[in-house]
Amino acid sequence: MEQCRPYVPQYVIEYFKRKPRPLNKHHEENVYAAVLFADVSGFTKLTEKLSQSTPAAAPVPKARRRSSQTQLMKETTQEEDKQLVERGAEQLVKHLNIYFERIITIIQDFGGDILKFAGDAMLCTFDTKLGQRGNEDLSVDSQEVKVALREQILKALRCAEELHNIPAALRKVDDVVLQLHVGIGAGKLRFVFVGGMYHRWEYLITDSEKMGGPIQQMATAEGNAEPGETAIHAIAAEYVFDELIKPTPILNKKSEKSPIIAYTVTKLKKSEVPPEKNPPAVLDDNTVYLIENFVPGAIKGRLNSGGDTDSMCDLRRVTILFINLKKLDPSKKSYLRKLQFCMQTIQNCLYAEEGSVNKFLNDDKGTILIAGFGLPPLAHRDDPLRAVRAAIKIVQTITTATQEIEDDDDEDGAKKKQKSLEMFGAASGAVLPSIGITTGNCFCGLVGAGRREYTMMGDTVNLAARLMQHANGDVIVDHNTYVESVKHINYDIREAIFVKGKKSSVPIFSPDPERNTLTSMNLVKDLKYIPLVGRAAEIENFTNTLSEHLSFFDSNNLKWKYQIDPSSPKPQKRVIHLTGDVGIGKSKLGDEFINIACRSTPKLLVVTGEAQENDKYCFNPWIPIILNLTGVLATKLANEKIQ
């Protein structure tokens, strides 16, 4: 019963203890709290170090004969390489979790609740509990709220002070010393529940106002803190300024109206109030049933089967999406309805392509969702293509539909909408999903102890976030994603960009929605032949079956022999069903079969299809085949008619 607790924050557990019934629609509560963001500096360097030390795959032997001994040596070498990388990933997560365990213990000892892990960082709240008591309409300027916020801000500051005192021995991994930089804000927030597709719910804590809310305060402060420092936003500092000893002001370089935006805090006055640890809520069967809807499917499946979640860490090749829901204004009355629509659309598009929602959070850049393709237990050779298809559909669906969700408090909504349509091609109320996609090796695994989350870390993740920042209501992909999906997606080549963390420019590409459809057109004409090493028995079986079938065909007359001579036997129709475990090489072997068919005599027409929305249409793989064989153009209109 307790096994789900580490994967859900205390606030969610307490909510369902207070309201023990399933969610049937989106919901929100007001929260008055201090927020703390603690970011670990140095871990990305460690993941990149592991990634760069990953042994390359064994080269294809030059011997002409594909002997079983050569193939065995190749497979053995690759297995040893895989084990070496897995051991490195296990050691990496072991070191990180020793450090994280200490961080989590300190935060919880001071009454903090860890809401989210953002890679190697944590988002925590120190809640006044005023919102849970039904006082949801209290002003942040009321005396009751001021006193309660002051108490929680001091807890957050003293917690940060203790975090920086963690011994260096716990922070050193190989030759890298990990350090925290911390940002703190405070005020009124909104805690929302959205989603619900396939009983999978997501939670988000966000500001209640467009500007100056606690999340923005925290992000601004953290962005100005150096490794080993704590910064508190000027708005939050007003509540506790008398407790700060010689704070260092951080100047606002962008505005002269507010010259000081935050303070670096190095020391506090001594406190006589001991830290207050929140007692864990008692879990019953009903509460467990309710909070399970917030646990990722991969984790829940492993827990239900009695498997070991500690072994869920590795360095794997994944495709990552960073989705920024631009123009989603939390101060508008339509905010929650639009957020719910966006989340359900994203869930539908991702799940149709067998992707996963990994993170859902709010920061100074807005509302961000991080998704992954290739995460356990679902991994496919064409994950980059699946990710791009999902992204195209997300942008098209959300941009079109959200402009119809009017803001009730906007008297000139119709006029603004029309003006925005004329100027930008999208209504003023439309949410603009801006998506960055990258493909590469990432550290994927469970981080934390006591409070845990499955996360992805590494340069590939960071680059996806940078590409998202350059997107504006469209999709931008990196070179790896482009190369692995360009056969099926039409791209515009854009000017290379410079991003933080990269010395040279980064080539970027953007799928053209006008020239792309949601159904792949896979008419195989001329494949560059790259012979497959191994699988001799399977290849021989396929070759013999194809040769036997073609023996009934007269190549000179281009007719079946029974059509010329009725006494000749008719060929049997053949179906070859290729099955095997995940990752065993079915796709590579399938490509080899296609290569053999393309090089056969007589010349064959080879057409392929693939499932895209396998939860809805069992006939979807046949759509591209029918379109090609009947000569129907792959236009959006044609797709709609077929479906």
XYZ file of C-alpha atoms in Angstrom:
643
model
C 0.000 0.000 0.000
C 2.910 2.332 0.789
C 4.719 1.616 -2.474
C 2.901 4.428 -4.364
C 3.688 7.112 -1.761
C 7.194 8.070 -2.996
C 5.873 8.897 -6.490
C 3.216 11.412 -5.411
C 3.709 14.693 -3.468
C 2.234 15.111 -0.007
C -0.234 17.729 -1.254
C -1.921 15.252 -3.649
C -2.213 12.628 -0.897
C -3.703 15.146 1.529
C -6.142 16.381 -1.120
C -7.625 12.915 -1.615
C -7.697 12.353 2.140
C -9.866 15.477 2.388
C -11.907 14.658 -0.733
C -11.942 10.854 -1.096
C -13.565 10.598 -4.508
C -12.238 10.191 -8.066
C -11.686 13.223 -10.265
C -14.223 13.441 -13.081
C -13.166 16.852 -14.403
C -10.391 19.409 -14.102
C -10.090 21.035 -10.694
C -8.104 23.742 -8.911
C -7.375 25.027 -5.406
C -5.661 28.164 -4.186
C -2.449 27.718 -2.222
C -0.585 30.281 -0.101
C 3.017 29.156 0.176
C 6.708 29.784 -0.161
C 8.265 28.020 -3.157
C 11.859 26.842 -3.379
C 13.713 25.665 -6.464
C 16.987 23.814 -5.853
C 19.113 23.074 -8.922
C 22.133 20.753 -8.865
C 25.113 22.148 -10.780
C 27.491 19.587 -12.252
C 25.243 16.605 -12.900
C 24.800 17.333 -16.610
C 28.597 17.200 -16.908
C 28.531 13.730 -15.343
C 25.848 12.404 -17.694
C 27.749 13.737 -20.694
C 30.922 12.106 -19.397
C 29.132 8.771 -19.248
C 27.549 9.314 -22.670
C 30.898 10.115 -24.293
C 32.496 7.032 -22.745
C 29.792 4.788 -24.212
C 31.610 2.160 -26.291
C 30.744 2.236 -29.979
C 29.030 -0.723 -31.556
C 31.404 -3.379 -32.843
C 32.291 -2.803 -36.511
C 30.971 -5.173 -39.147
C 33.650 -7.833 -39.804
C 35.342 -7.624 -43.203
C 35.287 -11.379 -43.729
C 33.156 -12.362 -46.688
C 31.679 -15.421 -45.020
C 29.036 -14.705 -42.377
C 30.202 -17.388 -40.026
C 28.298 -18.150 -36.843
C 31.534 -17.667 -34.875
C 31.993 -14.116 -36.229
C 28.386 -13.248 -35.450
C 28.725 -14.709 -31.929
C 31.846 -12.613 -31.304
C 30.048 -9.477 -32.514
C 26.990 -10.125 -30.318
C 29.208 -10.941 -27.314
C 31.169 -7.689 -27.717
C 27.973 -5.652 -27.959
C 26.568 -7.359 -24.860
C 29.746 -6.556 -22.900
C 29.546 -2.924 -24.061
C 25.898 -2.743 -22.983
C 26.726 -4.164 -19.542
C 29.561 -1.656 -19.140
C 27.250 1.279 -19.921
C 24.519 -0.067 -17.626
C 27.001 -0.393 -14.757
C 28.085 3.195 -15.366
C 24.466 4.403 -15.292
C 23.807 2.451 -12.094
C 26.846 4.018 -10.413
C 25.759 7.450 -11.591
C 22.261 7.155 -10.149
C 23.666 5.617 -6.974
C 25.880 8.678 -6.351
C 23.114 11.080 -7.267
C 20.585 9.419 -4.986
C 22.957 9.467 -2.026
C 23.113 13.242 -2.474
C 19.387 13.520 -3.228
C 18.489 11.453 -0.173
C 20.216 14.004 2.031
C 18.550 16.917 0.186
C 15.092 15.333 0.457
C 15.538 14.561 4.147
C 16.479 18.173 4.910
C 13.550 19.578 2.906
C 11.062 17.264 4.606
C 12.554 17.964 8.050
C 11.757 21.654 7.517
C 8.158 20.867 6.486
C 8.720 21.160 2.743
C 6.843 19.152 0.104
C 8.728 18.138 -3.056
C 6.227 18.643 -5.881
C 8.389 18.046 -8.937
C 11.797 16.821 -10.026
C 12.952 18.822 -13.028
C 15.878 16.707 -14.189
C 18.527 17.265 -11.543
C 16.488 19.968 -9.778
C 13.571 20.021 -7.336
C 10.520 22.256 -6.936
C 9.296 22.420 -3.335
C 6.533 24.220 -1.457
C 6.292 25.304 2.155
C 2.527 25.515 2.491
C 0.654 27.705 4.980
C -2.338 25.301 4.664
C -4.663 28.326 4.507
C -6.103 27.194 1.163
C -6.904 23.748 2.571
C -8.951 25.317 5.379
C -11.388 26.817 2.916
C -10.004 30.376 3.144
C -9.449 30.518 -0.606
C -10.416 34.159 -1.064
C -7.922 35.626 1.381
C -5.819 38.513 0.123
C -2.048 38.194 0.262
C -2.108 41.624 1.923
C -4.204 40.388 4.874
C -2.434 40.099 8.193
C -3.228 36.398 8.527
C -1.625 35.579 5.189
C 1.392 37.814 5.850
C 2.123 36.105 9.185
C 1.680 32.625 7.694
C 3.834 33.396 4.653
C 6.574 34.895 6.805
C 6.792 31.665 8.791
C 7.031 29.498 5.676
C 9.571 31.768 3.943
C 11.825 31.549 6.993
C 11.525 27.755 6.893
C 12.508 27.795 3.237
C 15.510 30.050 3.913
C 16.730 27.955 6.835
C 16.212 24.831 4.748
C 18.364 26.337 1.961
C 21.022 27.262 4.513
C 21.140 23.638 5.660
C 21.246 22.346 2.089
C 24.411 24.315 1.389
C 26.016 22.721 4.476
C 25.845 19.175 3.106
C 29.377 17.738 3.420
C 31.523 17.779 0.283
C 32.057 14.014 0.618
C 28.392 13.468 -0.273
C 28.581 15.935 -3.165
C 31.664 14.597 -4.961
C 31.275 12.116 -7.819
C 34.515 11.156 -9.589
C 36.230 14.507 -10.166
C 33.003 16.553 -10.193
C 31.744 18.382 -7.077
C 27.989 18.889 -7.127
C 26.589 22.184 -5.807
C 23.127 23.635 -5.329
C 21.873 27.063 -6.284
C 18.525 27.964 -4.799
C 15.755 30.434 -5.646
C 12.842 31.369 -3.349
C 9.509 33.162 -3.937
C 6.223 33.406 -2.049
C 2.558 34.326 -2.420
C -0.704 32.968 -3.815
C -0.617 30.013 -6.219
C -3.036 27.697 -7.998
C -2.805 23.917 -7.661
C -4.606 22.311 -10.615
C -5.530 18.798 -11.697
C -5.922 18.246 -15.461
C -5.929 15.423 -17.986
C -7.776 12.218 -17.242
C -7.255 10.437 -20.580
C -7.016 6.698 -19.875
C -7.346 7.610 -16.169
C -3.968 9.364 -16.219
C -4.073 12.683 -14.357
C -1.420 15.384 -14.078
C -0.986 18.083 -11.436
C 0.522 21.538 -11.785
C 1.277 24.408 -9.453
C 1.190 27.766 -11.160
C 0.906 31.482 -10.463
C -2.556 32.979 -10.086
C -1.454 36.181 -11.858
C 0.302 36.785 -15.149
C 3.185 38.771 -13.642
C 5.001 38.739 -10.320
C 3.643 35.458 -8.925
C 5.647 33.115 -6.668
C 6.774 30.845 -9.536
C 8.118 33.794 -11.515
C 9.742 35.175 -8.357
C 11.411 31.831 -7.665
C 12.634 31.417 -11.258
C 14.042 34.954 -11.370
C 15.836 34.477 -8.054
C 17.245 31.065 -8.992
C 18.447 32.401 -12.340
C 20.522 35.010 -10.501
C 22.005 32.621 -7.929
C 25.480 31.199 -8.440
C 26.375 27.600 -7.433
C 26.445 27.480 -3.642
C 24.147 30.517 -3.260
C 20.545 31.192 -2.230
C 18.641 34.081 -3.780
C 15.232 35.325 -2.619
C 13.035 37.536 -4.773
C 12.531 41.111 -3.564
C 8.754 40.582 -3.147
C 9.260 37.553 -0.886
C 12.135 39.252 0.945
C 9.791 42.013 2.193
C 8.094 39.510 4.519
C 11.353 38.549 6.296
C 13.796 41.375 5.636
C 14.384 41.958 9.353
C 15.701 38.358 9.634
C 18.317 38.716 6.882
C 21.895 39.579 7.842
C 23.587 41.773 5.232
C 21.754 40.500 2.132
C 23.413 41.360 -1.168
C 21.033 43.106 -3.579
C 20.766 41.810 -7.143
C 20.111 44.668 -9.547
C 17.524 44.564 -12.299
C 19.405 45.355 -15.506
C 16.222 45.454 -17.602
C 14.184 48.011 -15.657
C 14.986 51.134 -13.691
C 11.544 51.203 -12.032
C 12.424 48.151 -9.900
C 16.192 48.462 -9.437
C 16.454 45.480 -7.048
C 14.871 42.192 -8.150
C 16.345 39.808 -5.540
C 18.808 39.387 -2.706
C 21.570 36.868 -2.175
C 21.214 35.504 1.361
C 24.259 34.162 3.158
C 23.185 34.347 6.789
C 20.027 34.563 8.910
C 19.443 35.635 12.469
C 19.365 32.751 14.902
C 15.929 31.182 15.216
C 14.417 29.754 18.369
C 11.743 27.947 16.346
C 12.814 24.355 15.495
C 12.023 22.917 12.047
C 8.602 21.310 11.787
C 8.340 18.076 9.844
C 4.927 17.284 8.371
C 3.735 13.831 9.518
C 2.972 11.542 6.553
C -0.712 11.013 5.841
C -2.061 7.548 6.594
C -2.895 5.694 3.376
C -5.987 3.528 3.059
C -7.083 1.412 0.081
C -9.290 4.161 -1.363
C -6.559 6.821 -1.194
C -4.080 4.466 -2.851
C -6.602 3.792 -5.633
C -7.016 7.556 -6.195
C -3.335 8.538 -6.157
C -2.354 5.667 -8.487
C -3.773 7.745 -11.350
C -0.830 10.143 -10.880
C 1.840 7.408 -11.034
C 3.400 6.872 -14.518
C 2.349 3.657 -16.208
C 5.871 2.221 -16.355
C 6.317 2.676 -12.603
C 2.827 1.420 -11.750
C 3.311 -1.664 -13.904
C 6.609 -2.467 -12.216
C 5.101 -1.943 -8.743
C 2.017 -4.071 -9.459
C 4.155 -6.921 -10.775
C 6.409 -6.818 -7.731
C 9.394 -5.803 -9.842
C 12.458 -3.877 -8.720
C 12.112 -0.166 -9.529
C 15.696 0.518 -8.395
C 16.982 -1.166 -11.562
C 15.077 1.273 -13.814
C 18.089 3.361 -14.752
C 20.086 3.286 -17.946
C 21.648 5.373 -20.669
C 19.268 4.995 -23.596
C 18.564 6.625 -26.936
C 15.324 8.574 -26.700
C 13.474 11.323 -28.536
C 12.487 14.237 -26.297
C 9.774 16.853 -26.747
C 9.705 20.134 -24.842
C 6.265 21.718 -25.276
C 5.687 25.328 -24.213
C 2.009 26.352 -24.142
C 2.549 29.987 -25.116
C -0.164 32.614 -24.584
C -1.793 30.527 -21.845
C -2.612 33.303 -19.363
C -3.325 32.149 -15.752
C -5.059 35.453 -14.972
C -7.853 34.733 -17.494
C -11.078 32.985 -16.528
C -10.676 30.593 -19.453
C -7.246 29.464 -18.214
C -8.313 26.199 -16.619
C -10.582 25.182 -19.502
C -7.814 25.849 -22.029
C -5.252 24.035 -19.895
C -7.536 21.005 -19.637
C -8.097 20.944 -23.403
C -4.351 21.259 -24.071
C -3.480 18.453 -21.663
C -6.080 16.054 -23.057
C -5.002 16.846 -26.629
C -1.342 16.241 -25.763
C -2.192 13.007 -23.951
C -4.221 11.754 -26.933
C -1.519 12.632 -29.477
C 1.307 11.131 -27.413
C -0.502 7.955 -26.429
C -1.637 7.340 -30.030
C 2.054 7.195 -31.011
C 3.026 5.339 -27.803
C 4.922 8.236 -26.233
C 4.977 9.183 -22.544
C 4.337 12.329 -20.516
C 7.385 12.726 -18.309
C 7.076 16.173 -16.694
C 4.445 18.880 -16.384
C 5.566 22.095 -14.718
C 5.433 25.873 -14.718
C 8.386 28.257 -14.686
C 9.407 31.688 -15.935
C 9.033 30.453 -19.543
C 5.398 29.466 -18.982
C 3.606 26.129 -18.841
C 5.986 23.378 -19.953
C 5.328 19.722 -20.708
C 8.191 17.276 -21.302
C 7.486 14.051 -23.170
C 9.626 11.134 -24.251
C 9.590 8.478 -26.951
C 11.644 5.362 -26.296
C 11.048 5.236 -22.549
C 10.236 1.860 -20.973
C 8.233 -0.189 -21.619
C 7.611 1.317 -25.104
C 10.508 1.765 -27.512
C 10.437 1.766 -31.306
C 13.015 2.158 -34.025
C 10.952 4.994 -35.527
C 10.486 6.958 -32.296
C 11.790 10.212 -33.882
C 9.146 9.935 -36.618
C 6.423 9.177 -34.064
C 7.474 12.208 -32.011
C 7.339 14.582 -34.985
C 3.945 13.262 -36.097
C 2.580 13.761 -32.582
C 4.050 17.281 -32.397
C 2.495 18.331 -35.732
C -0.916 17.135 -34.574
C -0.562 18.856 -31.180
C 0.225 22.226 -32.770
C -2.539 21.999 -35.350
C -5.233 20.834 -32.912
C -4.510 23.179 -30.004
C -3.924 26.308 -32.087
C -7.174 25.817 -33.985
C -9.425 24.773 -31.100
C -8.321 27.078 -28.270
C -9.080 30.231 -30.240
C -12.757 29.256 -29.911
C -12.563 29.183 -26.092
C -13.429 32.801 -25.375
C -12.394 34.697 -22.265
C -15.544 35.564 -20.332
C -13.937 38.675 -18.891
C -12.877 40.090 -22.278
C -15.489 42.608 -23.445
C -13.699 43.257 -26.739
C -12.918 39.576 -27.333
C -14.431 39.416 -30.827
C -12.600 42.547 -32.030
C -9.274 41.408 -30.581
C -9.736 37.969 -32.092
C -10.363 39.365 -35.566
C -7.422 41.777 -35.359
C -5.103 39.014 -34.203
C -6.280 36.733 -37.019
C -5.456 39.430 -39.573
C -2.012 40.191 -38.117
C -0.729 36.809 -36.922
C -2.953 34.153 -38.487
C -4.126 33.002 -35.033
C -6.786 34.388 -32.750
C -5.738 36.406 -29.710
C -7.122 33.710 -27.416
C -5.337 30.848 -29.182
C -2.710 28.887 -27.272
C 0.451 28.472 -29.361
C 2.249 25.188 -28.610
C 5.949 25.747 -29.302
C 7.842 22.470 -29.487
C 11.524 21.526 -29.522
C 12.468 17.928 -30.394
C 15.848 16.217 -30.041
C 17.102 12.637 -30.311
C 20.138 11.182 -28.552
C 21.522 9.351 -25.539
C 20.104 10.396 -22.158
C 20.318 9.179 -18.617
C 16.870 7.808 -17.788
C 15.971 6.513 -14.365
C 14.469 7.020 -10.936
C 15.990 9.786 -8.854
C 15.334 10.519 -5.221
C 14.858 8.539 -2.048
C 11.693 8.753 0.016
C 10.298 11.008 -2.715
C 11.071 9.776 -6.234
C 10.371 10.443 -9.905
C 11.385 8.916 -13.222
C 13.403 11.541 -15.052
C 15.607 12.177 -18.105
C 18.885 14.104 -17.971
C 21.684 15.051 -20.331
C 22.670 17.345 -23.168
C 19.882 16.004 -25.410
C 17.312 17.154 -22.840
C 18.926 20.573 -22.489
C 19.039 21.082 -26.260
C 15.324 20.245 -26.595
C 14.594 23.002 -24.072
C 16.720 25.477 -26.070
C 14.958 24.593 -29.332
C 11.586 25.058 -27.628
C 12.597 28.617 -26.722
C 13.290 29.371 -30.405
C 9.972 27.901 -31.563
C 6.952 30.178 -31.859
C 3.782 28.221 -32.386
C 5.621 25.625 -34.496
C 7.965 22.636 -34.232
C 11.770 22.725 -34.378
C 13.865 19.536 -34.491
C 17.583 18.838 -34.248
C 19.763 17.130 -36.850
C 19.417 13.621 -35.385
C 15.614 13.792 -35.427
C 15.670 15.231 -38.944
C 17.887 12.443 -40.305
C 15.754 9.692 -38.759
C 12.404 11.049 -39.978
C 13.103 12.944 -43.226
C 11.990 9.998 -45.379
C 8.435 10.536 -44.148
C 8.300 14.226 -43.159
C 8.773 17.286 -45.369
C 11.064 19.794 -43.645
C 12.056 23.400 -44.098
C 15.777 23.872 -43.448
C 16.145 26.871 -41.146
C 19.122 29.019 -40.320
C 21.410 27.473 -37.718
C 21.207 28.988 -34.238
C 23.522 29.476 -31.284
C 22.269 28.150 -27.957
C 23.543 28.153 -24.394
C 25.976 25.315 -23.718
C 27.063 24.887 -27.360
C 30.245 26.402 -28.787
C 29.191 26.048 -32.426
C 25.892 26.755 -34.161
C 23.139 24.135 -34.084
C 21.396 23.169 -37.372
C 17.609 23.159 -37.012
C 14.701 21.998 -39.147
C 10.976 22.614 -39.054
C 8.273 20.300 -40.480
C 6.042 22.066 -42.974
C 2.403 21.413 -41.930
C 1.142 22.347 -45.402
C 3.180 19.566 -47.006
C 2.742 16.918 -44.322
C -0.145 14.604 -43.576
C -0.796 12.387 -40.602
C -0.595 9.231 -42.710
C 2.820 8.088 -43.911
C 3.193 7.315 -47.618
C 5.620 4.431 -47.899
C 5.976 3.400 -51.546
C 9.330 1.637 -51.631
C 11.137 2.439 -54.893
C 14.884 2.239 -54.520
C 16.596 1.487 -51.231
C 20.341 1.751 -50.802
C 21.358 -1.827 -50.114
C 23.244 -2.404 -46.871
C 23.566 -6.151 -46.210
C 22.525 -7.481 -42.823
C 25.094 -9.465 -40.871
C 23.610 -12.596 -39.297
C 20.020 -13.912 -39.284
C 21.035 -16.360 -42.016
C 18.286 -18.881 -41.243
C 15.492 -16.287 -41.333
C 16.834 -14.702 -44.539
C 17.123 -18.104 -46.224
C 13.550 -18.946 -45.189
C 12.218 -15.700 -46.670
C 14.294 -15.984 -49.865
C 13.122 -19.550 -50.484
C 9.495 -18.615 -49.859
C 9.721 -15.654 -52.270
C 11.528 -17.721 -54.933
C 8.943 -20.503 -54.683
C 6.139 -17.982 -55.088
C 7.769 -16.299 -58.107
C 8.363 -19.679 -59.785
C 4.669 -19.636 -60.719
C 5.191 -16.395 -62.693
C 6.194 -16.139 -66.364
C 8.623 -13.196 -66.570
C 8.613 -13.134 -70.373
C 4.847 -12.744 -70.692
C 4.431 -10.907 -67.384
C 1.593 -13.219 -66.393
C 1.032 -16.053 -63.978
C 1.654 -19.388 -65.637
C -1.862 -20.641 -64.859
C -3.202 -17.662 -66.849
C -1.310 -18.973 -69.906
C -1.775 -22.668 -69.254
C -4.906 -23.507 -67.208
C -3.375 -26.834 -66.225
C -0.570 -25.082 -64.329
C -1.051 -24.895 -60.552
C -1.999 -21.614 -58.936
C 0.395 -20.068 -56.412
C -0.570 -20.032 -52.762
C -0.954 -16.645 -51.104
C 1.666 -16.264 -48.406
C 1.739 -14.268 -45.167
C 4.976 -14.097 -43.183
C 4.465 -13.137 -39.541
C 7.661 -11.879 -37.899
C 7.600 -11.845 -34.076
C 10.208 -11.323 -31.381
C 11.082 -9.545 -28.150
C 11.524 -5.770 -27.984
C 14.940 -4.710 -29.278
C 15.848 -8.060 -30.817
C 16.068 -6.606 -34.333
C 12.704 -7.216 -36.030
C 12.793 -3.867 -37.870
C 16.302 -4.472 -39.257
C 15.294 -7.929 -40.435
C 12.128 -6.497 -41.990
C 14.264 -3.988 -43.894
C 16.390 -6.852 -45.199
C 13.264 -8.639 -46.445
C 12.245 -5.438 -48.279
C 15.732 -5.120 -49.798
C 15.563 -8.705 -51.061
C 12.111 -8.126 -52.551
C 13.216 -4.896 -54.269
C 16.167 -6.668 -55.918
C 14.159 -9.689 -57.073
C 13.321 -10.654 -60.655
C 10.718 -9.970 -61.910
C 10.485 -6.445 -60.555
C 8.062 -6.259 -57.637
C 5.934 -3.418 -56.337
C 6.765 -3.162 -52.628
C 4.517 -1.074 -50.397
C 4.699 -0.728 -46.621
C 2.306 0.539 -43.969
C 2.523 1.094 -40.243
C 0.189 1.531 -37.279
C -0.216 5.113 -36.101
C -3.283 5.171 -33.884
C -3.405 1.535 -32.930
C -5.783 2.176 -30.066
C -8.482 3.457 -32.444
C -8.227 1.964 -35.943
C -7.103 -1.619 -36.511
C -6.955 -0.970 -40.281
C -4.635 2.067 -40.066
C -1.544 0.258 -41.472
C -3.494 -0.393 -44.696
C -4.272 3.280 -45.386
C -0.901 4.149 -47.046
C -0.963 0.849 -48.940
C -4.432 1.543 -50.380
C -3.505 5.142 -51.204
C -0.405 4.051 -53.103
C -1.944 1.123 -54.950
C -4.932 3.197 -56.091
C -2.803 6.209 -57.020
C -4.568 8.539 -54.586
C -2.457 11.583 -53.706
C -1.382 11.885 -50.079
C -3.234 15.092 -49.404
C -5.110 16.026 -46.286
C -8.365 15.738 -48.231
C -7.528 12.240 -49.382
C -6.688 11.165 -45.841
C -9.959 12.516 -44.507
C -11.915 10.693 -47.229
C -10.177 7.394 -46.555
C -10.676 7.648 -42.798
